[in-house]
mmCIF file with all atom_site columns, C-alpha atoms in Angstrom:
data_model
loop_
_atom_site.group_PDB
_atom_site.id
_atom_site.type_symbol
_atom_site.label_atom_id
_atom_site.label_alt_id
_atom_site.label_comp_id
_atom_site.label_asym_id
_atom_site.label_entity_id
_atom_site.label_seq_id
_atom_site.pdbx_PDB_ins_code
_atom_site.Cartn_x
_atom_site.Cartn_y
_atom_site.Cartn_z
_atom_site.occupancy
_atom_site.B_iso_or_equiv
_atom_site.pdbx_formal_charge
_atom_site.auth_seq_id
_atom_site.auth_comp_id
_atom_site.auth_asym_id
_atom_site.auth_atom_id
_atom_site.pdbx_PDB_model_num
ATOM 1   C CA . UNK A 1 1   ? 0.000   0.000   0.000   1.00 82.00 ? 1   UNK A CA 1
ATOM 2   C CA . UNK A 1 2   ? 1.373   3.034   -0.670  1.00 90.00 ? 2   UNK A CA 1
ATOM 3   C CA . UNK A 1 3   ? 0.150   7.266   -0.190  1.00 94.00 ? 3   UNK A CA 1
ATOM 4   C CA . UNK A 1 4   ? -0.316  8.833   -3.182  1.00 95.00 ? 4   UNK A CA 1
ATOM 5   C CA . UNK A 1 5   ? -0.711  12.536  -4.361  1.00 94.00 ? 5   UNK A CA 1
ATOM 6   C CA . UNK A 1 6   ? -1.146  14.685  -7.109  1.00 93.00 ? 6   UNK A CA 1
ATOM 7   C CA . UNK A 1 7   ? 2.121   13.715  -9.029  1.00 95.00 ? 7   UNK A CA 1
ATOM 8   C CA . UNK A 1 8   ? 1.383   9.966   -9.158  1.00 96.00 ? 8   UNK A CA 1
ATOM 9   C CA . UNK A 1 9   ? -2.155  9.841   -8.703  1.00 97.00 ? 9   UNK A CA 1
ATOM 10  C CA . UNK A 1 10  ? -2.769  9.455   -12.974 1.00 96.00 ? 10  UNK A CA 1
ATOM 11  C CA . UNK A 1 11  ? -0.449  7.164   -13.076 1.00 96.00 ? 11  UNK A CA 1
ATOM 12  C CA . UNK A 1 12  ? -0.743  4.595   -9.854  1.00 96.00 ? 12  UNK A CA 1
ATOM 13  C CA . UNK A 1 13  ? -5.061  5.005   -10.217 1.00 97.00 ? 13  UNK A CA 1
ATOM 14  C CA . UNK A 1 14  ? -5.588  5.893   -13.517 1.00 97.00 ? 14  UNK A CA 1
ATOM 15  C CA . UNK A 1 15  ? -3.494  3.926   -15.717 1.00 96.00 ? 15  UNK A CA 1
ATOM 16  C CA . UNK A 1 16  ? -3.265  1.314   -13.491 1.00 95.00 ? 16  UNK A CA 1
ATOM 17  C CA . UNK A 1 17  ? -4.029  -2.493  -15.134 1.00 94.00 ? 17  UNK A CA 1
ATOM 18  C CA . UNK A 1 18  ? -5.177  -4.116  -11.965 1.00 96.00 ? 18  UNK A CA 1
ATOM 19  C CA . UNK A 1 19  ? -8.494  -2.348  -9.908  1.00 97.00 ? 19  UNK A CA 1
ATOM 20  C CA . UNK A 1 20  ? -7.540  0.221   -7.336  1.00 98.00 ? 20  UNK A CA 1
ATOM 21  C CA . UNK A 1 21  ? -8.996  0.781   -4.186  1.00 98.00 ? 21  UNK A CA 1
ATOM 22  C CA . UNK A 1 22  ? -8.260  4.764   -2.856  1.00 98.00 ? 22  UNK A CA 1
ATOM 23  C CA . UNK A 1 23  ? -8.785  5.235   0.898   1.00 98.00 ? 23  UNK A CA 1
ATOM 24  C CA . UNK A 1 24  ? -9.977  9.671   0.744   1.00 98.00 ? 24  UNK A CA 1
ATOM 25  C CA . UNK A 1 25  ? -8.937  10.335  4.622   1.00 98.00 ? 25  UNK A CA 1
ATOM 26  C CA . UNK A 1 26  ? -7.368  12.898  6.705   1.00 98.00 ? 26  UNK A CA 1
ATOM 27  C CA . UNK A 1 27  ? -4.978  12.827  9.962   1.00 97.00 ? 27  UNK A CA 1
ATOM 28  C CA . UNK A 1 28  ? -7.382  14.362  11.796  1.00 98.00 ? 28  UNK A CA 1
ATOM 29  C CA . UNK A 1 29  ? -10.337 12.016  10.810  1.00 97.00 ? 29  UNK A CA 1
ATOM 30  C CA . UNK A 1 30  ? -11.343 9.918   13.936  1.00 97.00 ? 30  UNK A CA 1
ATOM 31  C CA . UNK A 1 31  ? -13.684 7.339   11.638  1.00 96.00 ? 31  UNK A CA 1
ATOM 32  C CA . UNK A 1 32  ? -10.698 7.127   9.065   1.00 96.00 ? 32  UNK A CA 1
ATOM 33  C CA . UNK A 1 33  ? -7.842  6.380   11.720  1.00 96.00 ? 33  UNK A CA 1
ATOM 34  C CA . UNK A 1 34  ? -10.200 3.457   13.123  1.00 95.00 ? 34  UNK A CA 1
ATOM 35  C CA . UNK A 1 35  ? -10.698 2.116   9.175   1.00 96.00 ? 35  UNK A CA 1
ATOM 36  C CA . UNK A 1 36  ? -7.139  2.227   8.496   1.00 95.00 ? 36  UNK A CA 1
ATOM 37  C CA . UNK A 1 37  ? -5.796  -0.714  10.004  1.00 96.00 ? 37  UNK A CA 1
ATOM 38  C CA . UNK A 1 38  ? -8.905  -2.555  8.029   1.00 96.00 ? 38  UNK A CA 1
ATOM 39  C CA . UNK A 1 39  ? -7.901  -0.878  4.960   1.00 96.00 ? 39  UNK A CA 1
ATOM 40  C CA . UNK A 1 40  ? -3.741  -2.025  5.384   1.00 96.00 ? 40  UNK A CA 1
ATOM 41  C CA . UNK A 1 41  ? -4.922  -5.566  6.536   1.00 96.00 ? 41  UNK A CA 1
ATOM 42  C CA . UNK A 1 42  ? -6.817  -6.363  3.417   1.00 95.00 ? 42  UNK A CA 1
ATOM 43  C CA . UNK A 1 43  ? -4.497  -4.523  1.193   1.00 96.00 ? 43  UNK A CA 1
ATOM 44  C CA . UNK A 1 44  ? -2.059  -7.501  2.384   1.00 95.00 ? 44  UNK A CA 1
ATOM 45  C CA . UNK A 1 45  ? -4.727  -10.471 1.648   1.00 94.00 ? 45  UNK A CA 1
ATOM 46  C CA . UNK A 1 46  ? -6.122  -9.147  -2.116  1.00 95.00 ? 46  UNK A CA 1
ATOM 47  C CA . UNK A 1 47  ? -4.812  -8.644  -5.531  1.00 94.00 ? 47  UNK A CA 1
ATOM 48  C CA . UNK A 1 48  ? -6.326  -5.272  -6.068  1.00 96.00 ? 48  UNK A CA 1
ATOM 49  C CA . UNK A 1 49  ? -3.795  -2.282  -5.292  1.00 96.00 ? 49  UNK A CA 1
ATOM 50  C CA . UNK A 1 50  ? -4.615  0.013   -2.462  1.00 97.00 ? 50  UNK A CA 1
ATOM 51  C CA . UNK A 1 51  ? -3.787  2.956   -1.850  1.00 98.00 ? 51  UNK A CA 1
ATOM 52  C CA . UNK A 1 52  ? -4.006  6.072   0.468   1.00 98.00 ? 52  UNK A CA 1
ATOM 53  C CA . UNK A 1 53  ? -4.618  9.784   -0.726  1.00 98.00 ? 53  UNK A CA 1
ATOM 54  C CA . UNK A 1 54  ? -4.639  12.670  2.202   1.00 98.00 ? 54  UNK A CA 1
ATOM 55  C CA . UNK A 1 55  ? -7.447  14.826  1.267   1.00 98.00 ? 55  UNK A CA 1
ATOM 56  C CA . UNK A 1 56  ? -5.817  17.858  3.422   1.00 97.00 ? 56  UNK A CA 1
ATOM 57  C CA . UNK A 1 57  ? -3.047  17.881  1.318   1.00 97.00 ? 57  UNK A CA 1
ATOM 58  C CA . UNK A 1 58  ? -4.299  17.032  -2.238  1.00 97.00 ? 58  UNK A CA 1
ATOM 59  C CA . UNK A 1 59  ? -7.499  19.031  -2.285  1.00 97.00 ? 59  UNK A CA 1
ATOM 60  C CA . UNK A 1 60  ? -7.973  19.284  -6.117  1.00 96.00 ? 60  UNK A CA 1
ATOM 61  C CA . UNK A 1 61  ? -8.151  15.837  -6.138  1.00 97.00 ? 61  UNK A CA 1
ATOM 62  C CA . UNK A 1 62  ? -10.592 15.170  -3.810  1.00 97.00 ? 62  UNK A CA 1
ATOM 63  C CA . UNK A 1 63  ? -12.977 17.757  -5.454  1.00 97.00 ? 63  UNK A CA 1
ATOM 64  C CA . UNK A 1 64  ? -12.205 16.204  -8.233  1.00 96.00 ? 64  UNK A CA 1
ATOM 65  C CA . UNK A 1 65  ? -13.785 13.255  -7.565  1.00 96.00 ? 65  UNK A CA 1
ATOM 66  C CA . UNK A 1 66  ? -16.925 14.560  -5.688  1.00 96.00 ? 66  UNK A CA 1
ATOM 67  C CA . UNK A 1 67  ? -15.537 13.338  -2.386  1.00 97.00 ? 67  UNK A CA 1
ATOM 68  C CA . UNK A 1 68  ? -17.815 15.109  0.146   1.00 95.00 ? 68  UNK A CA 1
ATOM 69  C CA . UNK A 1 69  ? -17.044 13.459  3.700   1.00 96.00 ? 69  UNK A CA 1
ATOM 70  C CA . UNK A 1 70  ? -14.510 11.118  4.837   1.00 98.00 ? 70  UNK A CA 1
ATOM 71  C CA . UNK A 1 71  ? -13.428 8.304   4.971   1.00 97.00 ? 71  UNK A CA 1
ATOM 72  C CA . UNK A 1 72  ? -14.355 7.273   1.325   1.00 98.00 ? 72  UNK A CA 1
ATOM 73  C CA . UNK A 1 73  ? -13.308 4.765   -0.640  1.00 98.00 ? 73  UNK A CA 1
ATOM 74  C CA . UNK A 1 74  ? -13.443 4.880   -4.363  1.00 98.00 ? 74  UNK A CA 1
ATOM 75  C CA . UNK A 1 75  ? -12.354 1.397   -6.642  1.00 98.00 ? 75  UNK A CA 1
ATOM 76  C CA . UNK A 1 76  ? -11.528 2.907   -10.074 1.00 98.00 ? 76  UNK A CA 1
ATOM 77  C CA . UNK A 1 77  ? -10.894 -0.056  -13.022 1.00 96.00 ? 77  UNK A CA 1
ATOM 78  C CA . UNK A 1 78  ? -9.713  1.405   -16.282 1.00 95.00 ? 78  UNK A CA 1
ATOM 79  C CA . UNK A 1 79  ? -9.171  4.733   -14.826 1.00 95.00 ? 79  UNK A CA 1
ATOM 80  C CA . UNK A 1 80  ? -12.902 4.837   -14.428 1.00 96.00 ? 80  UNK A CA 1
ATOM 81  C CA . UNK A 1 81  ? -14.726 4.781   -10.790 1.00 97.00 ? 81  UNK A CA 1
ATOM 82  C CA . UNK A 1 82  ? -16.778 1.463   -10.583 1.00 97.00 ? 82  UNK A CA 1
ATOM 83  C CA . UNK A 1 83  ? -17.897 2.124   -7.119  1.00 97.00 ? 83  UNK A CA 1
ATOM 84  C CA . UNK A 1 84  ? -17.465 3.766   -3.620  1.00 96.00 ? 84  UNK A CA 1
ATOM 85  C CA . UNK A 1 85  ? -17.791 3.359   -0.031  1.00 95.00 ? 85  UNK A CA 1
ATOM 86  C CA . UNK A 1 86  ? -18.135 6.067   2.507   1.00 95.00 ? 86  UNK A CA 1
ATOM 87  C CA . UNK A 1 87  ? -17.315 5.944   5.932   1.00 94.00 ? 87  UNK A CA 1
ATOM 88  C CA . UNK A 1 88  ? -15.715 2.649   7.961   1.00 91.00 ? 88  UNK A CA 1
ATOM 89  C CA . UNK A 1 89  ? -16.984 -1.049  7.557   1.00 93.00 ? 89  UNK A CA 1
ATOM 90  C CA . UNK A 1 90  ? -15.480 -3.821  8.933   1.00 94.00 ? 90  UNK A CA 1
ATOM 91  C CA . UNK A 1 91  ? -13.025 -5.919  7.256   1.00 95.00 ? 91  UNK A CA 1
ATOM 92  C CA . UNK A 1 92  ? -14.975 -8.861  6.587   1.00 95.00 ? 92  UNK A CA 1
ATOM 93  C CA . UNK A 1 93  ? -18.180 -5.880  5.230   1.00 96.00 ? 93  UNK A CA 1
ATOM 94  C CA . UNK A 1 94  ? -15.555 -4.190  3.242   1.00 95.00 ? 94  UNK A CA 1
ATOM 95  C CA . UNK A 1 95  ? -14.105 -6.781  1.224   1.00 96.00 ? 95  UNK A CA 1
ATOM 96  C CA . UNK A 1 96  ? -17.741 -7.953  0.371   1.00 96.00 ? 96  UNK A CA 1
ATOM 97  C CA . UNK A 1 97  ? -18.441 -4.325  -1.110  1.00 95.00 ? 97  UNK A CA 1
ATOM 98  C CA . UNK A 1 98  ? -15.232 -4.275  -2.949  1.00 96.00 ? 98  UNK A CA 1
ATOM 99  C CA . UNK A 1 99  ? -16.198 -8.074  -4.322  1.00 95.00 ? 99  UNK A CA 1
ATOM 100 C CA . UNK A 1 100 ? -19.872 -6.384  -4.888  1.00 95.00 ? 100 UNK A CA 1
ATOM 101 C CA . UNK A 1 101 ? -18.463 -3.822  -7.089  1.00 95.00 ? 101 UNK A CA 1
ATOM 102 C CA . UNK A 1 102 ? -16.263 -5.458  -9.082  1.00 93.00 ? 102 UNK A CA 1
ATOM 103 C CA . UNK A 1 103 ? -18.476 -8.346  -10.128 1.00 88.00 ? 103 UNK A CA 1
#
């Protein structure tokens, strides 16, 4: 898992081959510091590629992509957004939505 901003963002979620799951959060975030561990512990048991985007520091982005509250997740396939999840699930709830929205 890795944290990604503007300079990489086209390239690790966009052009990426393989699905790509972006955790939107922020330091200060109490719901996103609880989902985080959930968020590294699958990203160590599936093939998609997660990654983490600070929405504090890489604003544009976030408005970019309509993010409106935090945490949200967004799982972008072909550098297009095939589904999203907003606020903290458990692991075993999560990785059921991600499997949901990539059927």
């Amino acid at each position: 898992m890795i944290n990604i901003d503007e300079s990489n963002f086209e390239d690790k979620v966009l052009k990426n081959s393989k699905p790509v799951v972006v955790d939107f959060w922020a330091p200060w975030c109490q719901p996103c510091l609880r989902f985080g561990p959930i968020f590294e512990e699958l990203s160590k048991s599936r093939n998609e590629v997660f990654v983490k985007l600070n929405v504090d520091e890489h604003p544009r982005i976030a408005s970019q992509f309509s993010v409106m509250s935090i945490p949200t997740i967004k799982i972008f396939k072909g550098g297009k957004i095939m589904g999203e999840v907003v606020g903290s699930l458990d692991k075993e709830s999560f990785s059921k939505k991600i499997d949901g929205i990539l059927k």
